[in-house]
XYZ file of C-alpha atoms in Angstrom:
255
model
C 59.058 -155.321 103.103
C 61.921 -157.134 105.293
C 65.157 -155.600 105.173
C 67.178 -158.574 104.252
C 70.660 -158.783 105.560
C 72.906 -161.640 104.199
C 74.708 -163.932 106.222
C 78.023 -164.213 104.316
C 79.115 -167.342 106.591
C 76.334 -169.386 104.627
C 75.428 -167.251 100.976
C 78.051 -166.814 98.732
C 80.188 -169.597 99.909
C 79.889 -171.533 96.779
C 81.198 -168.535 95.169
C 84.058 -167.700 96.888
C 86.800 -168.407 99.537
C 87.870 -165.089 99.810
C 85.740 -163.860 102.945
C 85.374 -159.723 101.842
C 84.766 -160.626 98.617
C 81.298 -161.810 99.668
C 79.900 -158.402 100.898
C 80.595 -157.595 97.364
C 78.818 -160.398 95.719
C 76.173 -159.549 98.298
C 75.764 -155.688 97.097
C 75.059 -157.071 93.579
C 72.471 -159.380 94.415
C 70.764 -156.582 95.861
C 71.909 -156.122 99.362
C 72.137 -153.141 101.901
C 73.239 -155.293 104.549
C 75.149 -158.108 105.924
C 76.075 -160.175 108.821
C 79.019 -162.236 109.962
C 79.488 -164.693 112.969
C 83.181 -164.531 114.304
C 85.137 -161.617 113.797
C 88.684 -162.739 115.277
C 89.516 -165.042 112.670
C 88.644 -162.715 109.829
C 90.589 -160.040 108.108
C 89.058 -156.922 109.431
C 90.515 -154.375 107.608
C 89.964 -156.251 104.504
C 85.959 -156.193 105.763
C 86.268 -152.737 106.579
C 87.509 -152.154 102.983
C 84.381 -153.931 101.494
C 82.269 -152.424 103.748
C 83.435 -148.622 102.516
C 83.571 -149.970 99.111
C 80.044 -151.293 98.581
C 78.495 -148.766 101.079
C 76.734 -152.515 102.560
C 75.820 -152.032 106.170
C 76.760 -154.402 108.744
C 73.408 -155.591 110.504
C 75.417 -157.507 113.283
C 78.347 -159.979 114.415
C 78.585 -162.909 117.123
C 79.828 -161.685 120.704
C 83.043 -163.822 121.554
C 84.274 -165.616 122.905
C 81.726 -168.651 123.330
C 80.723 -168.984 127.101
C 79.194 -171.157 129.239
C 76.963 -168.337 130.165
C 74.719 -170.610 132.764
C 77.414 -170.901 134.374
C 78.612 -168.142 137.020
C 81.982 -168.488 136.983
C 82.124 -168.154 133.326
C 81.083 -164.684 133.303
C 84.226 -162.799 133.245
C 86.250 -164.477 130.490
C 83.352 -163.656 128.580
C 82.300 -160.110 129.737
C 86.365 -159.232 128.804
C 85.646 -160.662 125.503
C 82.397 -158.792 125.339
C 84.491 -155.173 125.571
C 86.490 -156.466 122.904
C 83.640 -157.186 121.054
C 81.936 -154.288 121.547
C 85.188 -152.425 120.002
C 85.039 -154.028 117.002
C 81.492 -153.894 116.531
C 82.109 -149.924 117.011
C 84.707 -149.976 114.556
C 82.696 -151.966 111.601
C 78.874 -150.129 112.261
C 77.672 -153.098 113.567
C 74.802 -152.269 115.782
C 73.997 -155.790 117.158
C 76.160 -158.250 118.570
C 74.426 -161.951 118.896
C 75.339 -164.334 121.583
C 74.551 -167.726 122.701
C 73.250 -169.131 126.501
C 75.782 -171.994 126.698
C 74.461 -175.121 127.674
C 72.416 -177.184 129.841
C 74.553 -177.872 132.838
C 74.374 -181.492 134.444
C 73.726 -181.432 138.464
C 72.689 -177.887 138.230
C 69.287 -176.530 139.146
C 67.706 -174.706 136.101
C 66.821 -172.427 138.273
C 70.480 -171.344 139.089
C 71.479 -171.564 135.494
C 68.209 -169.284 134.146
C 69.262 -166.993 136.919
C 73.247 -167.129 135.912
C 71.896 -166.381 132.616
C 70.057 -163.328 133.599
C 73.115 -162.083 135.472
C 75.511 -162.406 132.726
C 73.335 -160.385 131.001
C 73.107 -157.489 133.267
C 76.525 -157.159 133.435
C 76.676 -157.140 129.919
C 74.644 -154.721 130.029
C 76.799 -152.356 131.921
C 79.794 -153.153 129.424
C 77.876 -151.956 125.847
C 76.604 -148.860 127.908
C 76.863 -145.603 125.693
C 78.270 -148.028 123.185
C 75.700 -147.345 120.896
C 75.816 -151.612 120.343
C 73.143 -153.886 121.872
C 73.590 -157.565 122.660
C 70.653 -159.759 121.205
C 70.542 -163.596 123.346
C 69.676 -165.915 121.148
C 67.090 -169.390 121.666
C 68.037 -172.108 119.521
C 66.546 -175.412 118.822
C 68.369 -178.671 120.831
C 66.356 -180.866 118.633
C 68.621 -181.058 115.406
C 71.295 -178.252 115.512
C 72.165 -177.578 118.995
C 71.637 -180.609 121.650
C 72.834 -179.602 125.028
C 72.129 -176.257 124.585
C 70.350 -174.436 127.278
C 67.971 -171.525 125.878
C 65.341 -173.200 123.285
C 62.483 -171.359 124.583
C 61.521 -167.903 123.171
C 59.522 -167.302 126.077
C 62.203 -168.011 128.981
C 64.619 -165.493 126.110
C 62.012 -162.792 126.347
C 61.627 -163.241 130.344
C 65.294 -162.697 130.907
C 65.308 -159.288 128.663
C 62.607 -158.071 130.805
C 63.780 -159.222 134.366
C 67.143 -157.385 132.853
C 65.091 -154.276 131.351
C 68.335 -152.522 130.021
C 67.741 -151.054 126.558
C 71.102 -152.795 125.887
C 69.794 -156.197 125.740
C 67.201 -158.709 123.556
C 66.860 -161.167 121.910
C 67.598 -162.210 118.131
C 64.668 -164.480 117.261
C 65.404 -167.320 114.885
C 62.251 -168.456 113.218
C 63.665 -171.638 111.756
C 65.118 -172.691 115.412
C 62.152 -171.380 116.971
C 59.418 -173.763 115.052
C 61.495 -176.585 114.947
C 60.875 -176.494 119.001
C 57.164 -175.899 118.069
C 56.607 -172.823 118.606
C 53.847 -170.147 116.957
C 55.723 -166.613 115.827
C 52.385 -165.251 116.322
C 52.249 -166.929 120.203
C 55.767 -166.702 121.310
C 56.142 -162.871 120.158
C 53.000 -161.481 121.467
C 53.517 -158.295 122.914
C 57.527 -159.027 123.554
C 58.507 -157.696 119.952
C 60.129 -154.150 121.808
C 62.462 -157.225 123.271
C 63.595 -158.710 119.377
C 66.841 -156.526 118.261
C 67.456 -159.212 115.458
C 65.291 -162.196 113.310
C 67.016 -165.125 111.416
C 65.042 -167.255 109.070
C 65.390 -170.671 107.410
C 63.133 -173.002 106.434
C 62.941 -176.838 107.503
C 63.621 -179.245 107.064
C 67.277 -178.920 105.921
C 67.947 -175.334 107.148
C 67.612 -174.301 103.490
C 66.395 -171.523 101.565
C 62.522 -170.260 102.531
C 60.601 -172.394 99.471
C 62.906 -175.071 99.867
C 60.774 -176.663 103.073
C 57.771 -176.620 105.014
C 57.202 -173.114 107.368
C 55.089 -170.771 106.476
C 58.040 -168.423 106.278
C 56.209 -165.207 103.880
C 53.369 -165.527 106.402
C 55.380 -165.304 109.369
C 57.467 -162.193 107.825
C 54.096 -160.489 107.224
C 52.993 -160.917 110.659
C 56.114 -159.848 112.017
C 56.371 -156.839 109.924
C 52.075 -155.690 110.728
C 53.074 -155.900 114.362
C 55.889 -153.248 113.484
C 58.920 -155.067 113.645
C 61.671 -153.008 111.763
C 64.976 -154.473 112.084
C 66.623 -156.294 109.694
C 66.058 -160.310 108.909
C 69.111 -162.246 108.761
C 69.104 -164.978 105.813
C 71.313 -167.610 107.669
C 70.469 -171.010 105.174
C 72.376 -172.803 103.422
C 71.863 -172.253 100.009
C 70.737 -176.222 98.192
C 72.517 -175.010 94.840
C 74.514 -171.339 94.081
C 73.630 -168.861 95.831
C 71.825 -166.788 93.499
C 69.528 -169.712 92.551
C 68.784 -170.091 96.326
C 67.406 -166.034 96.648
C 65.302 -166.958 93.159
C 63.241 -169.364 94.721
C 63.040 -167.596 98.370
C 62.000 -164.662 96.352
C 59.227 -166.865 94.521
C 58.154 -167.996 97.581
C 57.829 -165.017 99.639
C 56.446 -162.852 96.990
């Protein structure tokens, strides 16, 4: 089965305000792990504290700052974020960090901004080296969440990890951003899962809870996990009700 990590920016925000308190609501809904998106405007020691308390795993955090990474001269504002980063992901077990292409520059040859891309990456490369922390790109849909943004396609995600071929860097697939841009799991990932550090699921429409839409989320997971994928599965939905109801009926519907 998955290993489920929680995203505590979406679950258990009904529930609570108080950020750390989350990884504890979190541990007694069942989970071993959870997952965050910005770390400089939260209380890290209090998230350290949780973390010890609950003996909850962090599966990953967001790589700051936000860069136009298609864009050269963007690089090293974000590559000295990156080291910063990488520190705190040291600091709270987080093995992943997650960041985001940028967008779709206007008057710029895609060509120059997929190749941008792929350098920013290589020198990211060289900054989480012996870190023990790997940086996981991640394609997102421009078609209801994210227009503008540059990287929608899992295949042009999967072709920069490989021109890159650092052990350092891959991709976190997003199965709910993935099909609403159309794409097959089963197509996309073929023979590029060594490449996917991280998944994120939701279903659609609505970015809800898996049962709460349309994608064949449980067969998905089970493909996924046959073709030996074994890193965790970030729940990032928002939950339609509380929380807990919202795991009830993704557990239903998965099985």
């Amino acid at each position: 089965m998955a290993k489920f990590s929680a995203c505590i920016e979406m679950l258990f925000v009904p529930e609570t305000d108080a950020f750390a308190q989350r990884i504890h609501l979190a541990k007694g809904e069942g989970f071993d792990l959870v997952e965050f998106w910005l770390w400089s405007n939260k209380d890290l020691d209090a998230i350290e504290r949780a973390l010890a308390e609950t003996g909850v795993k962090l599966a990953g955090i967001v790589a700051e700052p936000f860069a136009e990474l298609t864009r050269a001269r963007d690089h090293d504002r974000f590559l000295a974020g990156l080291e910063k980063s990488r520190d705190v992901a040291v600091r709270l077990g987080a093995p992943i960090l997650i960041c985001q292409s940028g967008p779709l520059l206007e008057g710029i040859e895609r060509a120059r901004q997929h190749d941008a891309l792929t350098t920013a990456m290589a020198r990211s490369a060289d900054v989480l080296a012996g870190s023990g922390v790997t940086l996981a790109l991640e394609p997102l849909n421009d078609r209801v969440d994210h227009p503008g943004y540059y990287l929608t396609s899992t295949a042009e995600g999967l072709a920069i990890a490989d021109a890159v071929n650092r052990p350092e860097i891959g991709l976190t697939y997003d199965m709910y951003h993935s099909m609403v841009m159309d794409e097959d799991p089963e197509t996309v990932l073929a023979g590029g899962l060594s490449r996917i550090f991280h998944v994120h699921l939701a279903d659609h429409p609505g970015r809800h809870q898996p049962g709460s839409g349309r994608l064949p989320i449980k067969q998905k997971l089970a493909w996924l996990e046959a073709q030996g994928y074994a890193g965790a599965v970030g729940l990032e939905f928002k939950p339609t009700g509380s929380t807990a109801d919202a795991l009830a009926m993704m557990r239903g519907s998965l099985g």
